[in-house]
Tab-separated table of C-alpha atoms in Angstrom:
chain	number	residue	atom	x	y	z
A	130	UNK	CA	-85.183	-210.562	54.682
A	131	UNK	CA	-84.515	-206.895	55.211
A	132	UNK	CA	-82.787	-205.170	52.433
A	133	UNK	CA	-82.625	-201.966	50.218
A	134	UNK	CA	-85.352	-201.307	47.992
A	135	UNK	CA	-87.212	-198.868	46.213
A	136	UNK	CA	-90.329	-196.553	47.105
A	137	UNK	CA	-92.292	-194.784	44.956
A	138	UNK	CA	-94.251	-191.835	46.332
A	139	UNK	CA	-97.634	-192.128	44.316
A	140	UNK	CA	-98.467	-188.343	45.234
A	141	UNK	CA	-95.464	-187.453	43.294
A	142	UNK	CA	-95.936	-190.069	40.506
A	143	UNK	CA	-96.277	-188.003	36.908
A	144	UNK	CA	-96.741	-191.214	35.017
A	145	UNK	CA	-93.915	-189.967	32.499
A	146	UNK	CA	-92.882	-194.058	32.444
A	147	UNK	CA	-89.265	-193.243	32.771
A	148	UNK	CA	-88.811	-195.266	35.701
A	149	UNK	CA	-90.251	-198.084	34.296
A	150	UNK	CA	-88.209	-197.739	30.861
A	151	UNK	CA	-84.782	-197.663	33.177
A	152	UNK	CA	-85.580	-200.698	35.538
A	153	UNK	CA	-84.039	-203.288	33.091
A	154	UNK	CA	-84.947	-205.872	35.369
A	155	UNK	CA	-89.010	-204.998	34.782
A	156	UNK	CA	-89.445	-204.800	38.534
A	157	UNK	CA	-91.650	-201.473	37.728
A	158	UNK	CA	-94.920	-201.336	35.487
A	159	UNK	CA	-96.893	-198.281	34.701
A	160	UNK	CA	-100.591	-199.114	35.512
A	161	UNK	CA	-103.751	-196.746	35.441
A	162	UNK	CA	-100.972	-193.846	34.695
A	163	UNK	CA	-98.503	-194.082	37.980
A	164	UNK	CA	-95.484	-196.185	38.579
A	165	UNK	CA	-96.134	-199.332	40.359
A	166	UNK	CA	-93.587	-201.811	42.033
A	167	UNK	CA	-95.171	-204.921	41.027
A	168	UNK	CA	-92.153	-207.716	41.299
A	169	UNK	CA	-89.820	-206.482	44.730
A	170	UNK	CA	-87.981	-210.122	43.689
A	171	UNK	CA	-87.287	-208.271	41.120
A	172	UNK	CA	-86.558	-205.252	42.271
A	173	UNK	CA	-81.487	-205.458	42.881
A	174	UNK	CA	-82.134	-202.688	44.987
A	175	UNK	CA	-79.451	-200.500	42.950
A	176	UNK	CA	-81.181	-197.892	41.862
A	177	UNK	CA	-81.437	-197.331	37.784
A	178	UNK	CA	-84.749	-195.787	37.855
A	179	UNK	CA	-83.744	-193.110	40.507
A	180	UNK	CA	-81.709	-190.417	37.785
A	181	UNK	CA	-84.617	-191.404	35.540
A	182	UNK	CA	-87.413	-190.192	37.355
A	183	UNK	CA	-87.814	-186.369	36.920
A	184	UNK	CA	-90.165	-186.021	39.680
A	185	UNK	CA	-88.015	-187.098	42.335
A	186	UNK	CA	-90.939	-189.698	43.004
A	187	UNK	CA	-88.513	-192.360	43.958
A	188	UNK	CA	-86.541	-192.998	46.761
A	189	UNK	CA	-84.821	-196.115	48.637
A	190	UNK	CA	-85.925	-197.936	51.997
A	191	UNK	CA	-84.677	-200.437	54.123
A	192	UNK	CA	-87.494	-203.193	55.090
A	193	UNK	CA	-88.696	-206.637	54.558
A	194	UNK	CA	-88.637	-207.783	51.190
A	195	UNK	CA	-88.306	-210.856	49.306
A	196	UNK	CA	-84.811	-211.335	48.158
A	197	UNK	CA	-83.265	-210.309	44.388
A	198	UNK	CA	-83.935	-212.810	42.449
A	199	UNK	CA	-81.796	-212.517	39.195
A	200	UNK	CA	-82.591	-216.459	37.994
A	201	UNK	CA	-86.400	-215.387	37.354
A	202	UNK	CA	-85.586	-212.162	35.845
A	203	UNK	CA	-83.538	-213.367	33.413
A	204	UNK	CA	-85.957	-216.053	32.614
A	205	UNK	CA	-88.618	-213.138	32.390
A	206	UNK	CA	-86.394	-211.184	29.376
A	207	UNK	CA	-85.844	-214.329	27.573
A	208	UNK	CA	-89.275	-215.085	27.574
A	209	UNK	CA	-90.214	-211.578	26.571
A	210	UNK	CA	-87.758	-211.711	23.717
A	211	UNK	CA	-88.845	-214.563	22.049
A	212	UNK	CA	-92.474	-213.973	22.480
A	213	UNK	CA	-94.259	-214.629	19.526
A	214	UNK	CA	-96.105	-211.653	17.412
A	215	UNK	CA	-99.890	-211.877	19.189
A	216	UNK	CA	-101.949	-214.686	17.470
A	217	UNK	CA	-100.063	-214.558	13.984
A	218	UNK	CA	-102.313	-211.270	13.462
A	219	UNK	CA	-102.656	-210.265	9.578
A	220	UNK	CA	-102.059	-206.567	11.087
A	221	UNK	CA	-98.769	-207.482	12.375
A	222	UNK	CA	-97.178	-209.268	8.889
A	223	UNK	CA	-93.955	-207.299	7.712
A	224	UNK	CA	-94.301	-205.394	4.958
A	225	UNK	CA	-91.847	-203.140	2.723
A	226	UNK	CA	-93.135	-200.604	0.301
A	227	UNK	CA	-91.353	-199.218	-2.521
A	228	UNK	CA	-92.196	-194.992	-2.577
A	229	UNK	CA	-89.382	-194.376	-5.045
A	230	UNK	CA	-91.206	-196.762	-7.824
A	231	UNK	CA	-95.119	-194.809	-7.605
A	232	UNK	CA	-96.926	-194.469	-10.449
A	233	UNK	CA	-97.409	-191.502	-11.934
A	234	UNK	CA	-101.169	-191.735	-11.454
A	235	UNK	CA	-100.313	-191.166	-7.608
A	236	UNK	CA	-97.505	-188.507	-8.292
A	237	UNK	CA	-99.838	-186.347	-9.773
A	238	UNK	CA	-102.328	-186.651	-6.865
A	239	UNK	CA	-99.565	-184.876	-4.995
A	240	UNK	CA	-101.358	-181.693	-6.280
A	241	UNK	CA	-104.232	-181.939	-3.761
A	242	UNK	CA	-102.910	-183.908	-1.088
A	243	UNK	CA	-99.811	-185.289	0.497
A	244	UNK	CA	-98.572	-188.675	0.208
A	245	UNK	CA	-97.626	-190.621	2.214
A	246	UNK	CA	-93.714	-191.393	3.363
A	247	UNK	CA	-94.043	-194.681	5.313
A	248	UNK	CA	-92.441	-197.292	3.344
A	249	UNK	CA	-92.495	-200.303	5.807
A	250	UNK	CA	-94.988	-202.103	8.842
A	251	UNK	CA	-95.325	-202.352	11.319
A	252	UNK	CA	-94.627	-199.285	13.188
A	253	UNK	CA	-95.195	-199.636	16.562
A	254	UNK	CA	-91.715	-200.522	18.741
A	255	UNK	CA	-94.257	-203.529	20.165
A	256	UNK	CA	-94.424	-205.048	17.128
A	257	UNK	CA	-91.625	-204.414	14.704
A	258	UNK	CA	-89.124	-207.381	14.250
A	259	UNK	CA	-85.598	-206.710	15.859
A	260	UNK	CA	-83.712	-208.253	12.936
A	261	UNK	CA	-86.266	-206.471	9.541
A	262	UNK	CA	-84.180	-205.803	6.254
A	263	UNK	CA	-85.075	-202.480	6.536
A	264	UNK	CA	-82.914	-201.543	9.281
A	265	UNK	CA	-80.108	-202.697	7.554
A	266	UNK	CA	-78.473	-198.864	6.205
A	267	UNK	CA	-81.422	-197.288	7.665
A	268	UNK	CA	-82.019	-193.819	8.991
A	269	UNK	CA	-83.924	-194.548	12.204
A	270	UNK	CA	-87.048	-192.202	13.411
A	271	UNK	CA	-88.123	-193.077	17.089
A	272	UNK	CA	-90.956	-190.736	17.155
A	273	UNK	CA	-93.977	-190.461	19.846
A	274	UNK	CA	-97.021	-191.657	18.637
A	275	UNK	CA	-98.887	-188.143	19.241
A	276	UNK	CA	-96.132	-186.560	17.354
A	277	UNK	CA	-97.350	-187.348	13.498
A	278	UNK	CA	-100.861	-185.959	14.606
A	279	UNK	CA	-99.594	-182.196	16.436
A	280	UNK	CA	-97.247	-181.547	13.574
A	281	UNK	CA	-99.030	-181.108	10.337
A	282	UNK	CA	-96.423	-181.914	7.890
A	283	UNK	CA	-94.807	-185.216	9.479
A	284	UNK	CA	-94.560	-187.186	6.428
A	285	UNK	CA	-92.788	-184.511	4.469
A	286	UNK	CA	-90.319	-183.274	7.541
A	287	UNK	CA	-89.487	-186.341	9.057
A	288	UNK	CA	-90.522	-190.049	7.814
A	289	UNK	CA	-89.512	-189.307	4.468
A	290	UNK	CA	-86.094	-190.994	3.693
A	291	UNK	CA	-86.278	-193.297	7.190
A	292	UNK	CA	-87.350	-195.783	9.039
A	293	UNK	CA	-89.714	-195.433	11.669
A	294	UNK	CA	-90.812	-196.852	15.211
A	295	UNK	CA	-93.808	-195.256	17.167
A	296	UNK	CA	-94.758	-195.928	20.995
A	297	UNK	CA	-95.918	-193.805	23.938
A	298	UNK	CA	-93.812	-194.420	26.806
A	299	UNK	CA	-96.986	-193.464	29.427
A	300	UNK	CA	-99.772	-195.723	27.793
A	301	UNK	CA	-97.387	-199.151	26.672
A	302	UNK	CA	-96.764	-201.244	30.209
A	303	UNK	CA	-93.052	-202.003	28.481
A	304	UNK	CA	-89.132	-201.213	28.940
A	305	UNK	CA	-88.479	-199.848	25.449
A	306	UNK	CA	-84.146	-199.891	26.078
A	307	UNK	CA	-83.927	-203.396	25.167
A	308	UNK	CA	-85.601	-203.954	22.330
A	309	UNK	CA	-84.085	-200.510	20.726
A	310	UNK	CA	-80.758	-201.310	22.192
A	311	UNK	CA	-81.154	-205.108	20.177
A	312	UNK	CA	-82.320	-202.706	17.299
A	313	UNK	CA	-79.084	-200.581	17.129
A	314	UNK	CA	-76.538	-203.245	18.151
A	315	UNK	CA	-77.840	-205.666	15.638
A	316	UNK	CA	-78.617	-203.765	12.683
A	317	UNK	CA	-76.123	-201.305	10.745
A	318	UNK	CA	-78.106	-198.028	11.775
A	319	UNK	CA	-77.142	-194.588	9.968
A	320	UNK	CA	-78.262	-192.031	12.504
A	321	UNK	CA	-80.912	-191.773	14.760
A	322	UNK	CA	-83.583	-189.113	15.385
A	323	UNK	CA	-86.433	-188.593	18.189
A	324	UNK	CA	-89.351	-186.822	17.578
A	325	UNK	CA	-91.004	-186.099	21.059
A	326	UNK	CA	-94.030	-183.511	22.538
A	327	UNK	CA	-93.151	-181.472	24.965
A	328	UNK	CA	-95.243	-183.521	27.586
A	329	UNK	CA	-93.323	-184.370	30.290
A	330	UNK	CA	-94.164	-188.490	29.562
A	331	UNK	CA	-92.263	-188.681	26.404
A	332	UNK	CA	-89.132	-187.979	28.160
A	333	UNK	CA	-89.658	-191.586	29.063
A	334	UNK	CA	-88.695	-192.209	25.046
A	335	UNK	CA	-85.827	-189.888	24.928
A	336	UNK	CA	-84.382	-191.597	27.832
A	337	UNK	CA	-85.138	-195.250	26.255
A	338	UNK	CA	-83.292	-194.153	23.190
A	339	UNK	CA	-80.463	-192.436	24.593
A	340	UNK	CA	-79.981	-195.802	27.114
A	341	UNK	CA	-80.271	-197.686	23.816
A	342	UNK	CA	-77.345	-196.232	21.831
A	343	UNK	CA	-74.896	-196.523	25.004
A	344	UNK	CA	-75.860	-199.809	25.755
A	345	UNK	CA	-75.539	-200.979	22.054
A	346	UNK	CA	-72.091	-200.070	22.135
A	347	UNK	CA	-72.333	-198.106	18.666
A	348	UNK	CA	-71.553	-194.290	18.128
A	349	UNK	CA	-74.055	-192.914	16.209
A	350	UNK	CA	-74.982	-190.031	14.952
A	351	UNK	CA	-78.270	-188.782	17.042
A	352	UNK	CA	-80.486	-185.655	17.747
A	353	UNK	CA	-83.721	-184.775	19.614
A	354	UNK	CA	-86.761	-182.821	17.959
A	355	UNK	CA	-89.606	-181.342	20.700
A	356	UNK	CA	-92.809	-180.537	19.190
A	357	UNK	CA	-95.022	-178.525	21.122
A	358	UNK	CA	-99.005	-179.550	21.598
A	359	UNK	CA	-99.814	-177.309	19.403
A	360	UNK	CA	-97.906	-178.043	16.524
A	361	UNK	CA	-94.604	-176.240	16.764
A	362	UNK	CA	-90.749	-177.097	16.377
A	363	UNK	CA	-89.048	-176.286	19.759
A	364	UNK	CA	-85.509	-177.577	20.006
């Protein structure tokens, strides 16, 4: 059938991921660093991932194309969503830790080095379970992965007293919105804060979390930190 769909102009392409965090129906997958079409079934044609895309790489066309097909991608999500952790992986087991009860053998390493501020796993927005305790009152960090290595004092400055979820919008072939929006709607959050690089790609996490907490229905208190590559607080 002939119908409206999108194009993406490879050329153009900066592999942010944006496009493929906004297309809710996961008709878009980031692959070898560009956008890629990969399901035009799934693909309603109405245009989500347009505002998203910050390099005006995407555009619509009328031509032959199978038709929308909202049955499968429904059946996709569900599937997604229930998805089991992969393989029952030790790594992946839920863990709490309790920072306020150290010992005072480790406070008083706190001389020569810094401890650290992570006081549950996993981390990774992958892998952490929608419905943990610890969200439950918690003051949610949604940080880029390269983040906690460009800015020396992470721990200190920004883990410390929250909970936090990692991911890189360019490298992970997944639409972070829902499972952040099930995060937020789900869980009584506290506030929310985004720790980005300046890299255009990470604007692919700002825009997952900012989709998130309108689609979860919630107000929340929220703000964005940039850190530049080489270590600095922008914004």
């Amino acid at each position: 059938m002939i119908r409206k769909i999108i194009k993406i102009d490879e050329k153009k392409c900066n592999g942010c991921g944006a496009c493929a965090e906004a297309c809710h129906e996961g008709a878009i997958q980031m692959i070898n660093g560009k956008a890629k079409l990969t399901r035009e079934d799934y693909c309603d044609g109405l245009g989500d991932c347009l505002p998203a895309c910050p390099a005006g790489a995407i555009t619509f066309e009328e031509r032959e194309a199978p038709a929308y097909d909202e049955k499968a991608v429904l059946a996709a999500k569900e599937e997604k969503l229930s998805a089991p952790l992969p393989c029952g992986c030790p790594g992946t087991a839920m863990k709490s830790f309790e920072r306020e009860n150290e010992t005072l053998f480790l406070e008083t390493q706190a001389a020569s080095r810094n401890l650290s501020q992570l006081t549950h796993w996993p981390v990774q927005i992958k892998l952490v379970p929608v419905n943990a305790p610890y969200f439950e009152g918690a003051k949610l960090l949604i940080a880029a992965d390269c983040s906690a290595y460009a800015y020396g004092n992470f721990h200190s400055d920004f883990i410390k007293g929250r909970k936090v979820l990692i991911g890189c919008p360019k490298l992970d072939a997944v639409d972070y919105t829902e499972k952040l929006t099930q995060i937020i709607r789900n869980n009584n959050i506290e506030s929310v804060t985004v720790v980005r690089m300046e890299v255009p790609c990470c604007g692919g996490l700002e825009y997952a979390v900012k989709s998130a907490l309108k689609n979860s229905g919630k107000f929340i208190p929220w703000n964005v930190v940039t850190i530049s590559s080489d270590g600095r607080i922008l914004d």
